[in-house]
PDB file of C-alpha atoms in Angstrom:
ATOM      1  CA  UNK G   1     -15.522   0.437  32.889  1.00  0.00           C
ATOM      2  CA  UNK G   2     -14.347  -1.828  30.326  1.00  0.00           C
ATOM      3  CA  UNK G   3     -12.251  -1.097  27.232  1.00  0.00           C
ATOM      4  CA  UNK G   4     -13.591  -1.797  23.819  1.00  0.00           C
ATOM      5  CA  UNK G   5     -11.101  -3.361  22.128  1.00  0.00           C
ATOM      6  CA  UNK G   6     -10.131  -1.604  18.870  1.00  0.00           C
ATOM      7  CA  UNK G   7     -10.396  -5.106  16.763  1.00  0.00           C
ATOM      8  CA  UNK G   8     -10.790  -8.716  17.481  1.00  0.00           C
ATOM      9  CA  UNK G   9      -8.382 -10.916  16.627  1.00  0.00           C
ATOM     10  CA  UNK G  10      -8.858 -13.570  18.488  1.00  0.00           C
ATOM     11  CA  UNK G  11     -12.838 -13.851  16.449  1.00  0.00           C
ATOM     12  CA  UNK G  12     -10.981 -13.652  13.303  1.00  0.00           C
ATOM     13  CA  UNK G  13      -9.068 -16.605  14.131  1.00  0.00           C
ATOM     14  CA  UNK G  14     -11.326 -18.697  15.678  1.00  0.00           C
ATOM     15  CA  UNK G  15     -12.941 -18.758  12.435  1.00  0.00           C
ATOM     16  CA  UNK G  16      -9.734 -20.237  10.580  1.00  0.00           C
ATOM     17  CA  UNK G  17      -8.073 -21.527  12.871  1.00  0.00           C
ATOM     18  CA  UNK G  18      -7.768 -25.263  11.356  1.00  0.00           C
ATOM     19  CA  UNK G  19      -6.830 -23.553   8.014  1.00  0.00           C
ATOM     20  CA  UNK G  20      -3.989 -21.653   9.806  1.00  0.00           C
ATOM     21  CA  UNK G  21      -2.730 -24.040  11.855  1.00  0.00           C
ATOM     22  CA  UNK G  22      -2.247 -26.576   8.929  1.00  0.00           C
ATOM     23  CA  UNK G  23      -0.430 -24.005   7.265  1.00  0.00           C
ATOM     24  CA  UNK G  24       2.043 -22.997  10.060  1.00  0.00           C
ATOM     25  CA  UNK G  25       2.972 -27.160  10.178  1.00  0.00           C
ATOM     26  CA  UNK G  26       3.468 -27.118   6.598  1.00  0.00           C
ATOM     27  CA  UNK G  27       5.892 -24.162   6.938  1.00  0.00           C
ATOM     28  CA  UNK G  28       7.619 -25.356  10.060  1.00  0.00           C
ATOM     29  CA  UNK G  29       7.613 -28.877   8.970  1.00  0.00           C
ATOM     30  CA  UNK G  30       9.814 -27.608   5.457  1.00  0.00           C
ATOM     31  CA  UNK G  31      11.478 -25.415   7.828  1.00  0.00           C
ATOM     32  CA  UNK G  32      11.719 -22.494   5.088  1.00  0.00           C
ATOM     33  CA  UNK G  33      10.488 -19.399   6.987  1.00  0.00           C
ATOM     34  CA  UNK G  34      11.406 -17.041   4.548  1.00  0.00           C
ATOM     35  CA  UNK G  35      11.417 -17.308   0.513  1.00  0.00           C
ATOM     36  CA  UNK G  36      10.306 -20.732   0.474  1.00  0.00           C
ATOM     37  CA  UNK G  37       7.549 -21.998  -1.686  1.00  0.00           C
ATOM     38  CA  UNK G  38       4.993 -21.204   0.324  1.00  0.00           C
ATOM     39  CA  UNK G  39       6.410 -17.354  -0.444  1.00  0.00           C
ATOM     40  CA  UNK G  40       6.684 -18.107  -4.309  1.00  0.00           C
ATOM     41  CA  UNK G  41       3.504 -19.428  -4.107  1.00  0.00           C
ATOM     42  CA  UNK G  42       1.306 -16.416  -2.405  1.00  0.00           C
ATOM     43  CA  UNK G  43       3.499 -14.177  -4.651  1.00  0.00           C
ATOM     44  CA  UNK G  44       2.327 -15.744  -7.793  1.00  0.00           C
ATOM     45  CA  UNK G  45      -1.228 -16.771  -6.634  1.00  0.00           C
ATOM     46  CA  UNK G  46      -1.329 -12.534  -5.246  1.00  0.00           C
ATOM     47  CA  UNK G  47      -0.433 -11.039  -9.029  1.00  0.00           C
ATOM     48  CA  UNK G  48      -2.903 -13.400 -10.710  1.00  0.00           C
ATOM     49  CA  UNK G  49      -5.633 -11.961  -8.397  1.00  0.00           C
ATOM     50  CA  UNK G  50      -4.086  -8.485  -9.062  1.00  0.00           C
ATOM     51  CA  UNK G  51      -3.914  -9.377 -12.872  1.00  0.00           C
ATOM     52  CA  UNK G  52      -0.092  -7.901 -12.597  1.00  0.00           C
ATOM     53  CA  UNK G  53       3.026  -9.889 -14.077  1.00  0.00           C
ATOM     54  CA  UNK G  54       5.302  -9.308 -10.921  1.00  0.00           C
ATOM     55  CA  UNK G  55       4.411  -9.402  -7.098  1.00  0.00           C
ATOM     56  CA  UNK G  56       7.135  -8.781  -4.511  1.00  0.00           C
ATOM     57  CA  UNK G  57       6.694  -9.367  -0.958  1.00  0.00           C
ATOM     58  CA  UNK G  58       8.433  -7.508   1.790  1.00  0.00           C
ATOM     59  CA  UNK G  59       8.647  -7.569   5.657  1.00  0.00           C
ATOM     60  CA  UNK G  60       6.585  -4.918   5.997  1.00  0.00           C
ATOM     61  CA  UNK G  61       5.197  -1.487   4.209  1.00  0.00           C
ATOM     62  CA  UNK G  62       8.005   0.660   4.905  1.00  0.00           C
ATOM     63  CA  UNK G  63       9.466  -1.693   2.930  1.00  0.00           C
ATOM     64  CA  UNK G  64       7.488  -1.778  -0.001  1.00  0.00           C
ATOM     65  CA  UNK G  65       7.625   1.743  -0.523  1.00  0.00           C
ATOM     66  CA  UNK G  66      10.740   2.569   0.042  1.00  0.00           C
ATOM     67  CA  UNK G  67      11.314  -0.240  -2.973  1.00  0.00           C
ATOM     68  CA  UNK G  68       8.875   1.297  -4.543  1.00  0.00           C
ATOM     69  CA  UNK G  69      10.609   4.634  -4.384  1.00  0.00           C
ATOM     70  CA  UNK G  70      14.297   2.755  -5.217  1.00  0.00           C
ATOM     71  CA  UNK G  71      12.439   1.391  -8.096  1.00  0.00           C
ATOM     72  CA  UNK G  72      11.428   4.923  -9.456  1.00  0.00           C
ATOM     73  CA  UNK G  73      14.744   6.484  -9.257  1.00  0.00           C
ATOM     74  CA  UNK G  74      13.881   9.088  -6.628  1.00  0.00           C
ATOM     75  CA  UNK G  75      16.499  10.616  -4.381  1.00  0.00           C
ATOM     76  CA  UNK G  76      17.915  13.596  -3.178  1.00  0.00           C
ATOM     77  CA  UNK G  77      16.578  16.648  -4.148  1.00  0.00           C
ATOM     78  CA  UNK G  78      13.229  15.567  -4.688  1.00  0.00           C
ATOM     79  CA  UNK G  79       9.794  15.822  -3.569  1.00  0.00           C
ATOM     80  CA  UNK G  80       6.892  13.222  -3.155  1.00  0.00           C
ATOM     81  CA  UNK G  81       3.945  14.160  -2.739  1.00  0.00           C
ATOM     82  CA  UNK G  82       1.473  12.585   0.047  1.00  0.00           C
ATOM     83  CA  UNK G  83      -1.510  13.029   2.385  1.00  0.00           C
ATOM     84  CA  UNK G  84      -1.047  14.302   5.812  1.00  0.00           C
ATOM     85  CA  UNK G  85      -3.260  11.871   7.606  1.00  0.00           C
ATOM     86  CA  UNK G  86      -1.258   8.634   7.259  1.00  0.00           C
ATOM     87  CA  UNK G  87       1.237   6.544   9.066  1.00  0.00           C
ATOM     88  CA  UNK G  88       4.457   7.681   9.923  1.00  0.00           C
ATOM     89  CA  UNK G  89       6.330   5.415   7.770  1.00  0.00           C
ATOM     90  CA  UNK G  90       4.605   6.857   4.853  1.00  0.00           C
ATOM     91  CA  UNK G  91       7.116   9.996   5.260  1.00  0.00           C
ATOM     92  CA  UNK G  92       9.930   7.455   6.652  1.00  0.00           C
ATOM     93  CA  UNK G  93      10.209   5.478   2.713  1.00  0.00           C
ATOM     94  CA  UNK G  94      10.170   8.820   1.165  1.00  0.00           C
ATOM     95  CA  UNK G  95      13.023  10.346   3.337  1.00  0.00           C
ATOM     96  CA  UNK G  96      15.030   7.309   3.232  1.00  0.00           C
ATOM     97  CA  UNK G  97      16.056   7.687  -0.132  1.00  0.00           C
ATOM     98  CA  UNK G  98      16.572  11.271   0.301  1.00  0.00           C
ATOM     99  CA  UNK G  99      13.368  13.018  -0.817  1.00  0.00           C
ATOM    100  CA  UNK G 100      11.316  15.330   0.917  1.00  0.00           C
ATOM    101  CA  UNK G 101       7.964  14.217   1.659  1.00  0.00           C
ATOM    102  CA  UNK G 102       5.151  17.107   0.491  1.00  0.00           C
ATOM    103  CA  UNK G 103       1.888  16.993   2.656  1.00  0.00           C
ATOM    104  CA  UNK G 104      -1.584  17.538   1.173  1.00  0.00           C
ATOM    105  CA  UNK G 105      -4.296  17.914   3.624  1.00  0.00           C
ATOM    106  CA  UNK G 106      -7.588  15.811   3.183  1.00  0.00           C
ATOM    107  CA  UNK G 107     -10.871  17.065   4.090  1.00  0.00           C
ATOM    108  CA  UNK G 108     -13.240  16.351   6.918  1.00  0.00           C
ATOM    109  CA  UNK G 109     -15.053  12.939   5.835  1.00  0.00           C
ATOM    110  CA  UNK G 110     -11.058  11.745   5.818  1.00  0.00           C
ATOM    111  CA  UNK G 111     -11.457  11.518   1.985  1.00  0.00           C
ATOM    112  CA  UNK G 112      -8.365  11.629   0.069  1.00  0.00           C
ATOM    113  CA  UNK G 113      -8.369  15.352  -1.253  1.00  0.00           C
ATOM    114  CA  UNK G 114      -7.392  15.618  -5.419  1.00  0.00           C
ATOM    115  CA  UNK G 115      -8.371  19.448  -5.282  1.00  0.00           C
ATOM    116  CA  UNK G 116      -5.284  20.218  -3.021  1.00  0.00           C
ATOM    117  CA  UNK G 117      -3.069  17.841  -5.165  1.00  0.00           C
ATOM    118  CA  UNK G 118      -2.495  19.652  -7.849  1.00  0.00           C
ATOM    119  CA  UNK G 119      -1.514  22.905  -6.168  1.00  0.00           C
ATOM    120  CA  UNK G 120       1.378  20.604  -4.175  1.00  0.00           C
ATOM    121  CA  UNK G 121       2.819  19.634  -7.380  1.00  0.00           C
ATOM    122  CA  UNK G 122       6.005  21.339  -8.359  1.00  0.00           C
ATOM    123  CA  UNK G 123       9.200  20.959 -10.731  1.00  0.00           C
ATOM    124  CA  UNK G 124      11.083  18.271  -8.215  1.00  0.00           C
ATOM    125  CA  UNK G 125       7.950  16.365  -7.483  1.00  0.00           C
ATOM    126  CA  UNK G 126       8.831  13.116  -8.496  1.00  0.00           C
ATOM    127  CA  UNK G 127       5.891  11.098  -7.347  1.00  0.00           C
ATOM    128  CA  UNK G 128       2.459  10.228  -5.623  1.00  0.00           C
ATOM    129  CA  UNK G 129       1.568   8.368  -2.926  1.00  0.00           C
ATOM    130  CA  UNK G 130      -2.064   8.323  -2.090  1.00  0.00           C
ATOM    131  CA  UNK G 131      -3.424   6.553   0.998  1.00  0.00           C
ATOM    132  CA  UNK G 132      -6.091   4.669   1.601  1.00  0.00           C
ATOM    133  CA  UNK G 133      -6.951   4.352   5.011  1.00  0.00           C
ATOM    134  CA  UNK G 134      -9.726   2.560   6.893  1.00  0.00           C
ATOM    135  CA  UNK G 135     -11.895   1.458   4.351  1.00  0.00           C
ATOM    136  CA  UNK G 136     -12.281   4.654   2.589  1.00  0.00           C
ATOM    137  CA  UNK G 137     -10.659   4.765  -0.840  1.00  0.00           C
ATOM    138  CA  UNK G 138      -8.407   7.636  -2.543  1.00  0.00           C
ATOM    139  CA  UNK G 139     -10.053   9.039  -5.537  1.00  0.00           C
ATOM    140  CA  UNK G 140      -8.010   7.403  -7.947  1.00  0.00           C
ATOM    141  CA  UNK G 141      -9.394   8.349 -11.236  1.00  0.00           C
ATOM    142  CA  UNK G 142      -9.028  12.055 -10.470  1.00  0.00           C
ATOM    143  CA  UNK G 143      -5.596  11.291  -8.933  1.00  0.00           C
ATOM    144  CA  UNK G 144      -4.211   9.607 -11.944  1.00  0.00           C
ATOM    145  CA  UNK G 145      -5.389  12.171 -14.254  1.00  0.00           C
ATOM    146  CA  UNK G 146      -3.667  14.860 -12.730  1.00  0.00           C
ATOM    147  CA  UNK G 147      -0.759  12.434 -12.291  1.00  0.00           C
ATOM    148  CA  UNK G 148      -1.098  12.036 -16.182  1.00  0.00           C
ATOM    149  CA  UNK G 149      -1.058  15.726 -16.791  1.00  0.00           C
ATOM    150  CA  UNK G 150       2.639  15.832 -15.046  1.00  0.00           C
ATOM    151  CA  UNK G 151       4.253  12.842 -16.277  1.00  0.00           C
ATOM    152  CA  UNK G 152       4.409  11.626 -12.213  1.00  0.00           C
ATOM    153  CA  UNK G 153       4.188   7.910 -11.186  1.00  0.00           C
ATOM    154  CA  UNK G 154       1.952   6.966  -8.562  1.00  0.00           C
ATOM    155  CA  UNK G 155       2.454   4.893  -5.934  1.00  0.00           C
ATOM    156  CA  UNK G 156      -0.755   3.229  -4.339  1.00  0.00           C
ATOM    157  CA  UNK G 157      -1.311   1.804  -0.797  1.00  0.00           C
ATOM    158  CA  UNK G 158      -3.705  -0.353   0.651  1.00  0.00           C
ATOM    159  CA  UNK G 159      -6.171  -0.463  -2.541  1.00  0.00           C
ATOM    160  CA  UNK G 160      -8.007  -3.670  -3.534  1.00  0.00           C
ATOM    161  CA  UNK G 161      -7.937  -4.635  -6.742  1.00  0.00           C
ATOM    162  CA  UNK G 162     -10.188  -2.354  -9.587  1.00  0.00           C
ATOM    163  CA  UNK G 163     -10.311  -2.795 -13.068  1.00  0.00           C
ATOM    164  CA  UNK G 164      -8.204  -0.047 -14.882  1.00  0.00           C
ATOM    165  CA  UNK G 165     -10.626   2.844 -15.896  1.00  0.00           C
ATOM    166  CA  UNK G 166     -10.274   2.895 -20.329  1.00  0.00           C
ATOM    167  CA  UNK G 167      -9.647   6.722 -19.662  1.00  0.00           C
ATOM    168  CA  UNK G 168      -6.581   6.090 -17.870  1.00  0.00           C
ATOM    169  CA  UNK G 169      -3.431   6.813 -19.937  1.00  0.00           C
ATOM    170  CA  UNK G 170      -0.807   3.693 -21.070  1.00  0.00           C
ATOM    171  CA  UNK G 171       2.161   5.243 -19.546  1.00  0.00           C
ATOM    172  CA  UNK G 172      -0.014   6.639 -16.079  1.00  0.00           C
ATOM    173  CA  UNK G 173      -0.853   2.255 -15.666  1.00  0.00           C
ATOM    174  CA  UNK G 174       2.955   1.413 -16.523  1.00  0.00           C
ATOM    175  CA  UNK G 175       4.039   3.779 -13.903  1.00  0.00           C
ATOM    176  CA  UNK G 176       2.308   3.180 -11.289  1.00  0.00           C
ATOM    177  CA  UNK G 177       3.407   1.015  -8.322  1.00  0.00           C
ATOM    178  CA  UNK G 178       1.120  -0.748  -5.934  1.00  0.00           C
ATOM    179  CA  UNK G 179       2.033  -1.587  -2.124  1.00  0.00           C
ATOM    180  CA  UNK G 180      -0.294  -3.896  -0.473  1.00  0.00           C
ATOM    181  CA  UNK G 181      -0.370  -3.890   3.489  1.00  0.00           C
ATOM    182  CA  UNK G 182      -1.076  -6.765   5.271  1.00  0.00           C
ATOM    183  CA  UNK G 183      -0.344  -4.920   9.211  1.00  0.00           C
ATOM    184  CA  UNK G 184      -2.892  -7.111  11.369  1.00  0.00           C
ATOM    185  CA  UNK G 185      -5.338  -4.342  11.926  1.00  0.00           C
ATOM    186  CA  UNK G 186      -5.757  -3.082   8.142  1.00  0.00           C
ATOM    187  CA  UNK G 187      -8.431  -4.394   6.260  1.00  0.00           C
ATOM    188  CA  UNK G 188      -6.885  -7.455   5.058  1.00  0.00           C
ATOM    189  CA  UNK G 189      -4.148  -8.558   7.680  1.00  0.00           C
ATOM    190  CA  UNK G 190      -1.373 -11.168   8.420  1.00  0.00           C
ATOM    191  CA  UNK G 191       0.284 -12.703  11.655  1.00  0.00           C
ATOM    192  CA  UNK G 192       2.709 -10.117  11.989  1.00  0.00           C
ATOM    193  CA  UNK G 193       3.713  -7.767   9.812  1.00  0.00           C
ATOM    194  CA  UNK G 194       3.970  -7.856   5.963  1.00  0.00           C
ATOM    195  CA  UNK G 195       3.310  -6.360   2.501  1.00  0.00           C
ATOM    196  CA  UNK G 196       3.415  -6.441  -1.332  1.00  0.00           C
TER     197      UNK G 196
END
């Protein structure tokens, strides 16, 4: 019996291949592989779509959040709190700058579970990372208000771009952190492996 593959890659590229292609020359042509214009470029053209001020690419998620993380000033001692059913390297960013990651379970439709957040919360949690995973979003407006309630930043993966709900709190928005994978079998993927 045959396998079904898990996703098609070679489909998705058939369709753009002539648009790929003629970037890659470009690239190898200028022979800047890494932070060259064509880096600058995505960067800035990525935050106007995101309607942020700053975009920062990485070489992969692990990356970004472990930036992220850096960014936020969390370390030894403390805890961040995220969902059980993600990738590995979701627990990997946290523990690399010292933290201890805090699991919250989700429930059976693989939603991402608020009512269990809360409880998970204590005096050395330090920040959220929510995960959204196959298509199916976090429940971000009830994450950020309990997040609001606490002081805590949160930091968001995989989420496409939503306008800001008016109930959300100034200082919950300047907090919070977005990391944008781009691993080739997430919803939006790259040759290789890379994030925001």
């Amino acid at each position: 019996m045959e396998a079904v593959p898990y996703l098609d890659l070679q489909a998705q590229y058939d369709g753009i291949r002539t648009e790929v292609l003629t970037a890659l020359q470009e690239i190898c042509e200028s022979s800047k592989f890494a932070q060259g214009p064509g880096t600058a470029d995505f960067e800035a053209k990525f935050a106007a779509y995101c309607g942020v001020d700053h975009c920062v690419s990485s070489n992969s998620g692990t990356s970004a959040l472990h930036l992220a993380l850096r960014c936020l000033d969390v370390g030894p001692g403390d805890e961040v709190v995220t969902v059980s059913m993600t990738f590995i390297a979701t627990a990997w960013a946290i523990t690399y700058v010292g933290a201890t990651p805090v699991f919250v379970d989700i429930d059976l439709s693989a939603a991402r579970e608020p009512d269990n957040l809360e409880a998970a919360i204590t005096s050395r949690t330090k920040a959220i990372i929510p995960v959204h995973l196959y298509g199916m979003p976090a429940e971000m407006d009830r994450i950020m208000a309990i997040a609001d309630r606490h002081g805590l930043p949160v930091i968001e993966i995989q989420r496409r771009r939503t306008e800001q709900s008016t109930e959300t709190s100034v200082s919950a928005v300047l907090a919070k952190l977005r990391a944008l994978v781009f691993y080739p079998s997430k919803n939006l993927g790259a040759y290789g492996k890379a994030a925001l």
